[in-house]
mmCIF file as gemmi writes it, N, C-alpha and C atoms, coordinates in Angstrom:
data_model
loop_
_atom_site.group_PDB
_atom_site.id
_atom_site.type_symbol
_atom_site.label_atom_id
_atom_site.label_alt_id
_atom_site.label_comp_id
_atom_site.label_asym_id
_atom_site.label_entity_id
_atom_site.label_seq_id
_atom_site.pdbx_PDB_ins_code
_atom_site.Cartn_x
_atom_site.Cartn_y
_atom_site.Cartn_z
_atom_site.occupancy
_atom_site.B_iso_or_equiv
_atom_site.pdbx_formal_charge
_atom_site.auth_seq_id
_atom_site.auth_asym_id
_atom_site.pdbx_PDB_model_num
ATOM 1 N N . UNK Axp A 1 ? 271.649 149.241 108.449 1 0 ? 1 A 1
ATOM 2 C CA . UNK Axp A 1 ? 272.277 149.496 107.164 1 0 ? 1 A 1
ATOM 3 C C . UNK Axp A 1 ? 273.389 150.522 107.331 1 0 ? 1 A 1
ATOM 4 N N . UNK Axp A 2 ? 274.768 150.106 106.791 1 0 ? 2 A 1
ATOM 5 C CA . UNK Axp A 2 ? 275.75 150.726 107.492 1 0 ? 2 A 1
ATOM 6 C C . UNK Axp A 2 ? 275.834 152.17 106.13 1 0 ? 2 A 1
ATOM 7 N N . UNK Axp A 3 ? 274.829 152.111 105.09 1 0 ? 3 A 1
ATOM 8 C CA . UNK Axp A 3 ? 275.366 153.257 104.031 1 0 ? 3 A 1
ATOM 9 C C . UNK Axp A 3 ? 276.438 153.37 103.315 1 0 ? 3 A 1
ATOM 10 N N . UNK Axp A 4 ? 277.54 152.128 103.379 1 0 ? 4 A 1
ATOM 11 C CA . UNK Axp A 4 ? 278.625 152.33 102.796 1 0 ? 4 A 1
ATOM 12 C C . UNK Axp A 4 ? 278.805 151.437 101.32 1 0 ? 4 A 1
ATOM 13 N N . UNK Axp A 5 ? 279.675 151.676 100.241 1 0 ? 5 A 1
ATOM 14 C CA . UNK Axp A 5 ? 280.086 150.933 99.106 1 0 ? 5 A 1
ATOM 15 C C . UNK Axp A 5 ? 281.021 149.911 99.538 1 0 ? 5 A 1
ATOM 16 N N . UNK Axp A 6 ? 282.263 150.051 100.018 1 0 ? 6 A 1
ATOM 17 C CA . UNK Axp A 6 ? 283.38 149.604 100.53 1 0 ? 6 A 1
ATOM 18 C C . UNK Axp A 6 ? 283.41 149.149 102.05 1 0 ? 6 A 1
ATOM 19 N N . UNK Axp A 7 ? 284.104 148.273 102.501 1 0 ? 7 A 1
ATOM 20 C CA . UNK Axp A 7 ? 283.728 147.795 103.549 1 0 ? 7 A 1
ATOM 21 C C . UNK Axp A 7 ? 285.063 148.388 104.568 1 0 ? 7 A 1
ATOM 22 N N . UNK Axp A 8 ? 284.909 148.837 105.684 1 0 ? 8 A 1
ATOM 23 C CA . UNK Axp A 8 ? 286.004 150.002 106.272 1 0 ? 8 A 1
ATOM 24 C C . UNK Axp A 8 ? 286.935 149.312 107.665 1 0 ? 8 A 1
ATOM 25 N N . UNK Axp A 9 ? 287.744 149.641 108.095 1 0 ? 9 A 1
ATOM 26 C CA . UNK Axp A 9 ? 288.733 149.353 109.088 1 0 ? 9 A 1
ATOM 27 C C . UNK Axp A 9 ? 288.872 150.424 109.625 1 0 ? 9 A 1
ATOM 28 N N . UNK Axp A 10 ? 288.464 150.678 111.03 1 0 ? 10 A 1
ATOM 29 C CA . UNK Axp A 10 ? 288.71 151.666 112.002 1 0 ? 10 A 1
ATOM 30 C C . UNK Axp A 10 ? 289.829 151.092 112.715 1 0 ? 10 A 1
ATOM 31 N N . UNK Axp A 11 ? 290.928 151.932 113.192 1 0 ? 11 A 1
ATOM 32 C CA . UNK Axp A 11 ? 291.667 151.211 114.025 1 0 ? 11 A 1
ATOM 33 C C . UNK Axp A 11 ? 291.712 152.928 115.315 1 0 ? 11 A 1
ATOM 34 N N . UNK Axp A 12 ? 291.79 152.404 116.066 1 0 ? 12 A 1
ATOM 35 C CA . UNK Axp A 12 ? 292.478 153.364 117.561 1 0 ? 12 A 1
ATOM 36 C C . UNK Axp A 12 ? 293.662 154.058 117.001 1 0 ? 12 A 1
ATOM 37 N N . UNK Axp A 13 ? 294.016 155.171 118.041 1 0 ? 13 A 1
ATOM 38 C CA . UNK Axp A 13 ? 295.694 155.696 118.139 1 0 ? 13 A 1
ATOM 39 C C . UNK Axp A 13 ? 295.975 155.763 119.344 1 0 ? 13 A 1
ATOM 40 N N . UNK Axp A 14 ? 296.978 156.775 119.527 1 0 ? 14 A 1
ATOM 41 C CA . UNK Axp A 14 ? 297.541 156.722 120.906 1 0 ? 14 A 1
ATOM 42 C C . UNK Axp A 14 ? 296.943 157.892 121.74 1 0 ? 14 A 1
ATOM 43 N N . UNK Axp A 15 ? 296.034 158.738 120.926 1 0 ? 15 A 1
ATOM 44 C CA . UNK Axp A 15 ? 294.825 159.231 121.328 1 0 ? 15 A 1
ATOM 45 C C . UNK Axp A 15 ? 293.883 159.083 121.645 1 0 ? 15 A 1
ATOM 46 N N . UNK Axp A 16 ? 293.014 158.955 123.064 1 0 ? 16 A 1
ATOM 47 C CA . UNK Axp A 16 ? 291.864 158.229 122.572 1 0 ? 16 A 1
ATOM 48 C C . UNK Axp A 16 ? 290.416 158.823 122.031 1 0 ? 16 A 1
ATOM 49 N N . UNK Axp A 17 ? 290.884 160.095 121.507 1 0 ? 17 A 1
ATOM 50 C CA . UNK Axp A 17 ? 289.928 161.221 120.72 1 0 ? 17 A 1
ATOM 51 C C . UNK Axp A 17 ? 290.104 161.023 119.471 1 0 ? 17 A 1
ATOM 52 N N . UNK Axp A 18 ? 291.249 159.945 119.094 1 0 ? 18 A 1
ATOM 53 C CA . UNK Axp A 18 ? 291.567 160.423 117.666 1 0 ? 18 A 1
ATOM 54 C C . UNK Axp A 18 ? 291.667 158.869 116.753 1 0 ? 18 A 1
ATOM 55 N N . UNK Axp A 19 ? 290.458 158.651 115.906 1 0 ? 19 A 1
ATOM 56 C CA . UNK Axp A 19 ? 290.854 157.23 115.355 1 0 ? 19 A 1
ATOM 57 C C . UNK Axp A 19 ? 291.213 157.223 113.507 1 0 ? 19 A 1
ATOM 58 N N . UNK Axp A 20 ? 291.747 156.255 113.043 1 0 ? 20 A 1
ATOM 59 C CA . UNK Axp A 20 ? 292.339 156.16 111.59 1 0 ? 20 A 1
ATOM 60 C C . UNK Axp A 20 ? 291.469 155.154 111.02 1 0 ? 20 A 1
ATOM 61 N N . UNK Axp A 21 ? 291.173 155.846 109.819 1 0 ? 21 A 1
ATOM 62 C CA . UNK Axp A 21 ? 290.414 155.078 109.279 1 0 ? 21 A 1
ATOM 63 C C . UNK Axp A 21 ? 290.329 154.473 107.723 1 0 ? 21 A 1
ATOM 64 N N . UNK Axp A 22 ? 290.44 153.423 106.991 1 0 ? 22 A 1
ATOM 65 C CA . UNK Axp A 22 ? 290.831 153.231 105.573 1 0 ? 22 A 1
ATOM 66 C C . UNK Axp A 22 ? 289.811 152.704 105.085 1 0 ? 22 A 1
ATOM 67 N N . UNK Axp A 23 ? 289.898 151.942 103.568 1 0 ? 23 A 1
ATOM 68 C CA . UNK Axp A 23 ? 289.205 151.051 103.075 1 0 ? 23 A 1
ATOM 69 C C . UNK Axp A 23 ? 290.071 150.241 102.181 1 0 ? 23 A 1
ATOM 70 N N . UNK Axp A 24 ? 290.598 148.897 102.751 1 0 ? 24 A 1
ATOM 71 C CA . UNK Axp A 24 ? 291.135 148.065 101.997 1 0 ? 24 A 1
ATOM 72 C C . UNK Axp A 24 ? 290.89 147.795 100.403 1 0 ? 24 A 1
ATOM 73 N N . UNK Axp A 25 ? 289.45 148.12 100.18 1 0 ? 25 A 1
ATOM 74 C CA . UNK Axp A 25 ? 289.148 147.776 98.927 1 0 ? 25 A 1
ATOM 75 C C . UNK Axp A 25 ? 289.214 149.132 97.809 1 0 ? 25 A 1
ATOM 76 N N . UNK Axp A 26 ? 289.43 150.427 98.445 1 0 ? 26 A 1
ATOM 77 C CA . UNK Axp A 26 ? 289.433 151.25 97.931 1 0 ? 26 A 1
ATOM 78 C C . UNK Axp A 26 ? 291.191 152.076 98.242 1 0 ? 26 A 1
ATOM 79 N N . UNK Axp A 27 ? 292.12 152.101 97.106 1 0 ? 27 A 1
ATOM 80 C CA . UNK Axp A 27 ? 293.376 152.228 97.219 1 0 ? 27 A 1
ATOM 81 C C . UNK Axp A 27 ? 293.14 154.266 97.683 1 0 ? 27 A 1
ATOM 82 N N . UNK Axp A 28 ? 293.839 154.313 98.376 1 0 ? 28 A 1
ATOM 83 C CA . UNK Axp A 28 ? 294.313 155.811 98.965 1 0 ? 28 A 1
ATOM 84 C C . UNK Axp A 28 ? 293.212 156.538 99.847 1 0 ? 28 A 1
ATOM 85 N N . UNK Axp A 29 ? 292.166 155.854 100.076 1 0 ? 29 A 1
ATOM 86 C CA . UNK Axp A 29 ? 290.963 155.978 100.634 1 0 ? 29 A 1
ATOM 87 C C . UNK Axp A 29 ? 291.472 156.251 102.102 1 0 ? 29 A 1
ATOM 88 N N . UNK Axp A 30 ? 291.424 157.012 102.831 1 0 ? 30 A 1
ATOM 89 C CA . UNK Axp A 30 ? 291.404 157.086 104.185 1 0 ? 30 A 1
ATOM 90 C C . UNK Axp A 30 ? 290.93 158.184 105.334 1 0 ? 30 A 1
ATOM 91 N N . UNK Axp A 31 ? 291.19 158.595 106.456 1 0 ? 31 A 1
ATOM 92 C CA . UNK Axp A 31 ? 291.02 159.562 107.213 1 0 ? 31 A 1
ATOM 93 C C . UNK Axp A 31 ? 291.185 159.43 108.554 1 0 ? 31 A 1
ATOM 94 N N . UNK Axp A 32 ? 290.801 159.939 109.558 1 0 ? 32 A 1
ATOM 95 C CA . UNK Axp A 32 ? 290.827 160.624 110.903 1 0 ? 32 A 1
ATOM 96 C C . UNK Axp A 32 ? 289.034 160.825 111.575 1 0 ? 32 A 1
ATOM 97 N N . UNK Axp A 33 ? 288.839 160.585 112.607 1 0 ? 33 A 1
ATOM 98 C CA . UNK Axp A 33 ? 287.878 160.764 113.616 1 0 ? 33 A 1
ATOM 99 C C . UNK Axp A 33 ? 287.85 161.085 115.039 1 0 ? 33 A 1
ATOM 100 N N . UNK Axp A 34 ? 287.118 161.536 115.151 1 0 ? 34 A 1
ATOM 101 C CA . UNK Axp A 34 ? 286.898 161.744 116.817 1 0 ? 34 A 1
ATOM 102 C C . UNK Axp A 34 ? 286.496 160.558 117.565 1 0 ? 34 A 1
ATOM 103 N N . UNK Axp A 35 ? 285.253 159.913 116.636 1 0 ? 35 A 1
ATOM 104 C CA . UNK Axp A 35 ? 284.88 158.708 117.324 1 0 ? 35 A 1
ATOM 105 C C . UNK Axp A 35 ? 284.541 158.029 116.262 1 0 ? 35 A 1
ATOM 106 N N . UNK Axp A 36 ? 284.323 156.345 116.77 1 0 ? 36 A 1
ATOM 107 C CA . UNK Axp A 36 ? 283.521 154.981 115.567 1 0 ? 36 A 1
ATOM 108 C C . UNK Axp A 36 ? 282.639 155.778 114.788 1 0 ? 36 A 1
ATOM 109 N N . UNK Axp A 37 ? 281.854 156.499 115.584 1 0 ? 37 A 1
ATOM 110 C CA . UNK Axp A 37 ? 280.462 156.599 114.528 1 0 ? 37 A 1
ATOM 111 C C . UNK Axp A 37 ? 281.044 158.017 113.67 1 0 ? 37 A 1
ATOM 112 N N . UNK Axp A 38 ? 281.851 158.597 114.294 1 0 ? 38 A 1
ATOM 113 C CA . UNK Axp A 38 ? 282.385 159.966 113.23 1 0 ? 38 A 1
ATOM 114 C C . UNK Axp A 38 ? 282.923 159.37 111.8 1 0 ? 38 A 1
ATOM 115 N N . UNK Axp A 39 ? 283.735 158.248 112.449 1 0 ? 39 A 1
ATOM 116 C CA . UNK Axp A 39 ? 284.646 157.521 111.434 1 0 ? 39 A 1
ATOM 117 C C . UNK Axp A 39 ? 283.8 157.521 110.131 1 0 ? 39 A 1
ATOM 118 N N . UNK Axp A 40 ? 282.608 156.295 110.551 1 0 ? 40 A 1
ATOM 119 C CA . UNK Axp A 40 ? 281.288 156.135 110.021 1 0 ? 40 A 1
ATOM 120 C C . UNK Axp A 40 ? 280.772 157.159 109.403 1 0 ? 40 A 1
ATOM 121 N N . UNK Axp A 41 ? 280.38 158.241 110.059 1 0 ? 41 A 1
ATOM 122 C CA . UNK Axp A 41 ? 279.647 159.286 109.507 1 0 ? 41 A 1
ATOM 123 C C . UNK Axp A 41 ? 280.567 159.968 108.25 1 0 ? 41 A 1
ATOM 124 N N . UNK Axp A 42 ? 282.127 160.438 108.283 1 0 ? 42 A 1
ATOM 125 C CA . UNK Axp A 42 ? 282.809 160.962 107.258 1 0 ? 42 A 1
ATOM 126 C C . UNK Axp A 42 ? 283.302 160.13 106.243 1 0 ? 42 A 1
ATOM 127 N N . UNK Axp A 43 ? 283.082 158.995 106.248 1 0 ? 43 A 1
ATOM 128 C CA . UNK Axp A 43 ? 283.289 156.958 105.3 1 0 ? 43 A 1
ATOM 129 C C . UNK Axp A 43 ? 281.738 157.616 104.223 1 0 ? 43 A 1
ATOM 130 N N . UNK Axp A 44 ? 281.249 157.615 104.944 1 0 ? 44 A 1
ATOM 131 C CA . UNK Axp A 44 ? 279.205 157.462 104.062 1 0 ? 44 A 1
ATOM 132 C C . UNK Axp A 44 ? 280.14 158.852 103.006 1 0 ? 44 A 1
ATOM 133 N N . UNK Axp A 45 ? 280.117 159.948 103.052 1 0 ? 45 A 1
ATOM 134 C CA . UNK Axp A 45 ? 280.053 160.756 101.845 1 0 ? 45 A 1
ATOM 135 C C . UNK Axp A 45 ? 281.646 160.945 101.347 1 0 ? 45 A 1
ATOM 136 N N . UNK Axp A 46 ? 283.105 160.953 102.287 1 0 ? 46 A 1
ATOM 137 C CA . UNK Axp A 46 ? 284.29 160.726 101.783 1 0 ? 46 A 1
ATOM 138 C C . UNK Axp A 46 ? 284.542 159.465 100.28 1 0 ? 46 A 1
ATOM 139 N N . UNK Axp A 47 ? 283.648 158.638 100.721 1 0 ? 47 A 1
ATOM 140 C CA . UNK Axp A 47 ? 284.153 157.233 99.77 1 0 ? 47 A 1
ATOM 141 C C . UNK Axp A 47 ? 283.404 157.803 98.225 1 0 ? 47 A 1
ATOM 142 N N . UNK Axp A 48 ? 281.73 158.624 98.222 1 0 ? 48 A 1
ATOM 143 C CA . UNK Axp A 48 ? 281.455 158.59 97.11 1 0 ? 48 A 1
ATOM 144 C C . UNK Axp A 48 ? 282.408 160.022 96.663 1 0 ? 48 A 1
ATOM 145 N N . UNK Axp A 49 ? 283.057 160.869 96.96 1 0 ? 49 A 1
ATOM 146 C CA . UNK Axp A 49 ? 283.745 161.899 96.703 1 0 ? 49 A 1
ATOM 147 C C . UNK Axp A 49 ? 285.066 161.108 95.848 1 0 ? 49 A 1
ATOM 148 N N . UNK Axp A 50 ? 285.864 160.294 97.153 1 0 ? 50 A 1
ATOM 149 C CA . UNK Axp A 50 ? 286.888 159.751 96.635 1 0 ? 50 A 1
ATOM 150 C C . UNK Axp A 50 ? 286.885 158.764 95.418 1 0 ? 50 A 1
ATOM 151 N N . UNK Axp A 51 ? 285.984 158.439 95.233 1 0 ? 51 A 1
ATOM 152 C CA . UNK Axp A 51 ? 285.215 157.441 93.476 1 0 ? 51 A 1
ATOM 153 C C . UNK Axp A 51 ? 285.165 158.457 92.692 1 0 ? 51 A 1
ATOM 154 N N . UNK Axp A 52 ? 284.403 159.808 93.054 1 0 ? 52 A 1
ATOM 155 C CA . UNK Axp A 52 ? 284.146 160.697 91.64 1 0 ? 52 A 1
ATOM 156 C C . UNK Axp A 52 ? 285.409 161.059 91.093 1 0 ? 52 A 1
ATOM 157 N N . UNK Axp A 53 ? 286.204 161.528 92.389 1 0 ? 53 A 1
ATOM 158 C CA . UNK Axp A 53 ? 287.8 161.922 91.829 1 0 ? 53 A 1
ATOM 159 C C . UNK Axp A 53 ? 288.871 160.829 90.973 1 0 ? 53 A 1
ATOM 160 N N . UNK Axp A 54 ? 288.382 159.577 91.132 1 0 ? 54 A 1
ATOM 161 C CA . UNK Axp A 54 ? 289.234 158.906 90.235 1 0 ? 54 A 1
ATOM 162 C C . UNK Axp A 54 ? 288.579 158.664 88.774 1 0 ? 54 A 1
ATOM 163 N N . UNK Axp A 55 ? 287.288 158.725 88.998 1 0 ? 55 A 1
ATOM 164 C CA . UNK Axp A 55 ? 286.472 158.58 87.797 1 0 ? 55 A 1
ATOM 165 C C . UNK Axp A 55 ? 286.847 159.908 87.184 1 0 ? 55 A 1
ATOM 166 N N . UNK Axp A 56 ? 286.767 161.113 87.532 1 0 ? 56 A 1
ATOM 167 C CA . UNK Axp A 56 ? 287.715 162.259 86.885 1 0 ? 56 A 1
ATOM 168 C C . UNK Axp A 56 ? 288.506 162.635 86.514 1 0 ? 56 A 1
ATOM 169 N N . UNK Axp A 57 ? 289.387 161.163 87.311 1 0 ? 57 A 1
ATOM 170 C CA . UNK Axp A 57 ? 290.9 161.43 86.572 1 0 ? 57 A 1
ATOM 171 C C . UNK Axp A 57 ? 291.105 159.729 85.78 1 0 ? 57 A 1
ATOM 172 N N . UNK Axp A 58 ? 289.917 159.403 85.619 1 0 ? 58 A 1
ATOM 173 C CA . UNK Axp A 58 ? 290.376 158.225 84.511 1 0 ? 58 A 1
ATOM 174 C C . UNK Axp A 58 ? 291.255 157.253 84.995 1 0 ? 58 A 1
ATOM 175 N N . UNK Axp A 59 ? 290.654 156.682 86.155 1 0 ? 59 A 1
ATOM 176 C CA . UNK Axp A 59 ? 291.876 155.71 87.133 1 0 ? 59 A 1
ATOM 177 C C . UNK Axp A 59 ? 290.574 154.676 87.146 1 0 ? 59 A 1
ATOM 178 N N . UNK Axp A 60 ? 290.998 153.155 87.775 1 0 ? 60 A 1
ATOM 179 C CA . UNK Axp A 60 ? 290.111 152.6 88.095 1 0 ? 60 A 1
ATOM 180 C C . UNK Axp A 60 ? 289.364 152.825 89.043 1 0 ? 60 A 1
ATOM 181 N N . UNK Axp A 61 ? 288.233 152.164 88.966 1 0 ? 61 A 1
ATOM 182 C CA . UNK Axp A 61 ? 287.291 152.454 90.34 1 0 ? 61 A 1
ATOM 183 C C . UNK Axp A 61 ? 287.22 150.507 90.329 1 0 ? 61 A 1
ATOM 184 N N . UNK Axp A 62 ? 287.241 149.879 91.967 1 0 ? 62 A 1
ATOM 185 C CA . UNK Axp A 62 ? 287.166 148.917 92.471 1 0 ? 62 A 1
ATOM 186 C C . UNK Axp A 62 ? 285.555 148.634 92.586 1 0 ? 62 A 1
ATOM 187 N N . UNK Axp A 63 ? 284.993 147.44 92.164 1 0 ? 63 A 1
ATOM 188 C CA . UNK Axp A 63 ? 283.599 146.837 92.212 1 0 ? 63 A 1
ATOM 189 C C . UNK Axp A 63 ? 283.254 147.297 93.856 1 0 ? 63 A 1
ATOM 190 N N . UNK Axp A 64 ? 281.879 147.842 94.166 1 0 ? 64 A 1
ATOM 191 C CA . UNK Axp A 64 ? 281.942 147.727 95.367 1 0 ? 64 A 1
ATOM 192 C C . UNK Axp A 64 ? 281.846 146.634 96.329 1 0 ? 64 A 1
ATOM 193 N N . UNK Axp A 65 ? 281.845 146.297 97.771 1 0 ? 65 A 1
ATOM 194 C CA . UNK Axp A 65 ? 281.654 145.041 98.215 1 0 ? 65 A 1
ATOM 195 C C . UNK Axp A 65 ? 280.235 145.018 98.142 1 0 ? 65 A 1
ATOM 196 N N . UNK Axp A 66 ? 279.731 143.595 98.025 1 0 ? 66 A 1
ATOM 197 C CA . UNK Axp A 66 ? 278.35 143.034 98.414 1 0 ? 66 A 1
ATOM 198 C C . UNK Axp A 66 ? 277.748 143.207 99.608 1 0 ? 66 A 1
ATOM 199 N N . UNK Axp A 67 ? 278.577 143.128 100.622 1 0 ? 67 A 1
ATOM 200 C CA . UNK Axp A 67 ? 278.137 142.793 101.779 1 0 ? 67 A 1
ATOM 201 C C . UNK Axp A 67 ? 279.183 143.725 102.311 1 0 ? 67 A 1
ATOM 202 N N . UNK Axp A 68 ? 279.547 145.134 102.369 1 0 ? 68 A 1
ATOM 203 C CA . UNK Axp A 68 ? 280.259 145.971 103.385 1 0 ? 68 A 1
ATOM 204 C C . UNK Axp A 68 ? 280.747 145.456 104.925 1 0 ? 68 A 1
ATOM 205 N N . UNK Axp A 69 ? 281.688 145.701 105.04 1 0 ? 69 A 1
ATOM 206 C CA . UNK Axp A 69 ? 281.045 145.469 106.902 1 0 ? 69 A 1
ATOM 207 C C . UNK Axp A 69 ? 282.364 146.631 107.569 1 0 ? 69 A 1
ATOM 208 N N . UNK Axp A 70 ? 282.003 146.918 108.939 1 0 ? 70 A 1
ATOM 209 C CA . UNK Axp A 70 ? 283.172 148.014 109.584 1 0 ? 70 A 1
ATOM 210 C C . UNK Axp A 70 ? 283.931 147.047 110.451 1 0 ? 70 A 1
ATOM 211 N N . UNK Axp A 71 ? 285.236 147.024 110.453 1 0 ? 71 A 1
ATOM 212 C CA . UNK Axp A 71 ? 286.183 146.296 111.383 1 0 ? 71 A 1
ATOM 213 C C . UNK Axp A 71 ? 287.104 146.759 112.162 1 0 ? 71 A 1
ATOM 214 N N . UNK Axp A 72 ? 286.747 147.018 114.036 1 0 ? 72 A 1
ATOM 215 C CA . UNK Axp A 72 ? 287.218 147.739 114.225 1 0 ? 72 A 1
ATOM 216 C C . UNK Axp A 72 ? 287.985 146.773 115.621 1 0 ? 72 A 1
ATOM 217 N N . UNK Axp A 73 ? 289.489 146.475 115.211 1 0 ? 73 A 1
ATOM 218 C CA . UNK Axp A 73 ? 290.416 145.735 115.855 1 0 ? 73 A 1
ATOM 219 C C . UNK Axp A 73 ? 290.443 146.13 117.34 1 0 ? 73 A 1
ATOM 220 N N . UNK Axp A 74 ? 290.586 145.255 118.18 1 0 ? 74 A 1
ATOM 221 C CA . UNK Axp A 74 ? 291.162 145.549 119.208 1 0 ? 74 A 1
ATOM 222 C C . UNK Axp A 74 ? 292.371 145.91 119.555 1 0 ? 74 A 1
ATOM 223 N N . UNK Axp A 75 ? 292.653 146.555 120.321 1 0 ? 75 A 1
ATOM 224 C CA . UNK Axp A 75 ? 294.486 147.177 120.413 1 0 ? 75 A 1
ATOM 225 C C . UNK Axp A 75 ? 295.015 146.036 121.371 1 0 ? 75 A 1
């Protein structure tokens, strides 16, 4: 059970300490990691933070996905 609402996209950089991370389904949603599972680990409590803040500011909030999943491209 991956713990997440939104389903996430890890991609690499030109670091290989340093990865980017979004959620297509969630607009402005994003961040930075050390590693996959950091990505993972700061996704689980960033995404419900980044929901309260729009719900605070009276913006939409996106249905979550059914079925989440992490997609993490090859370079």
């Amino acid at each position: 059970m991956l713990g997440l609402d939104y389903s996430l996209v890890i991609e690499a950089t030109d670091d290989p300490l340093f990865f980017s991370f979004f959620s297509p389904a969630l607009e402005g949603f994003s961040g930075v990691g050390s590693s996959v599972e950091d990505c993972i680990y700061k996704t689980r409590w960033g995404m419900k933070e980044h929901v309260a803040l729009l719900i605070e500011q009276n913006l939409p909030v996106p249905s979550g996905d059914a079925n989440p999943t992490v997609l993490v491209p090859h370079a």
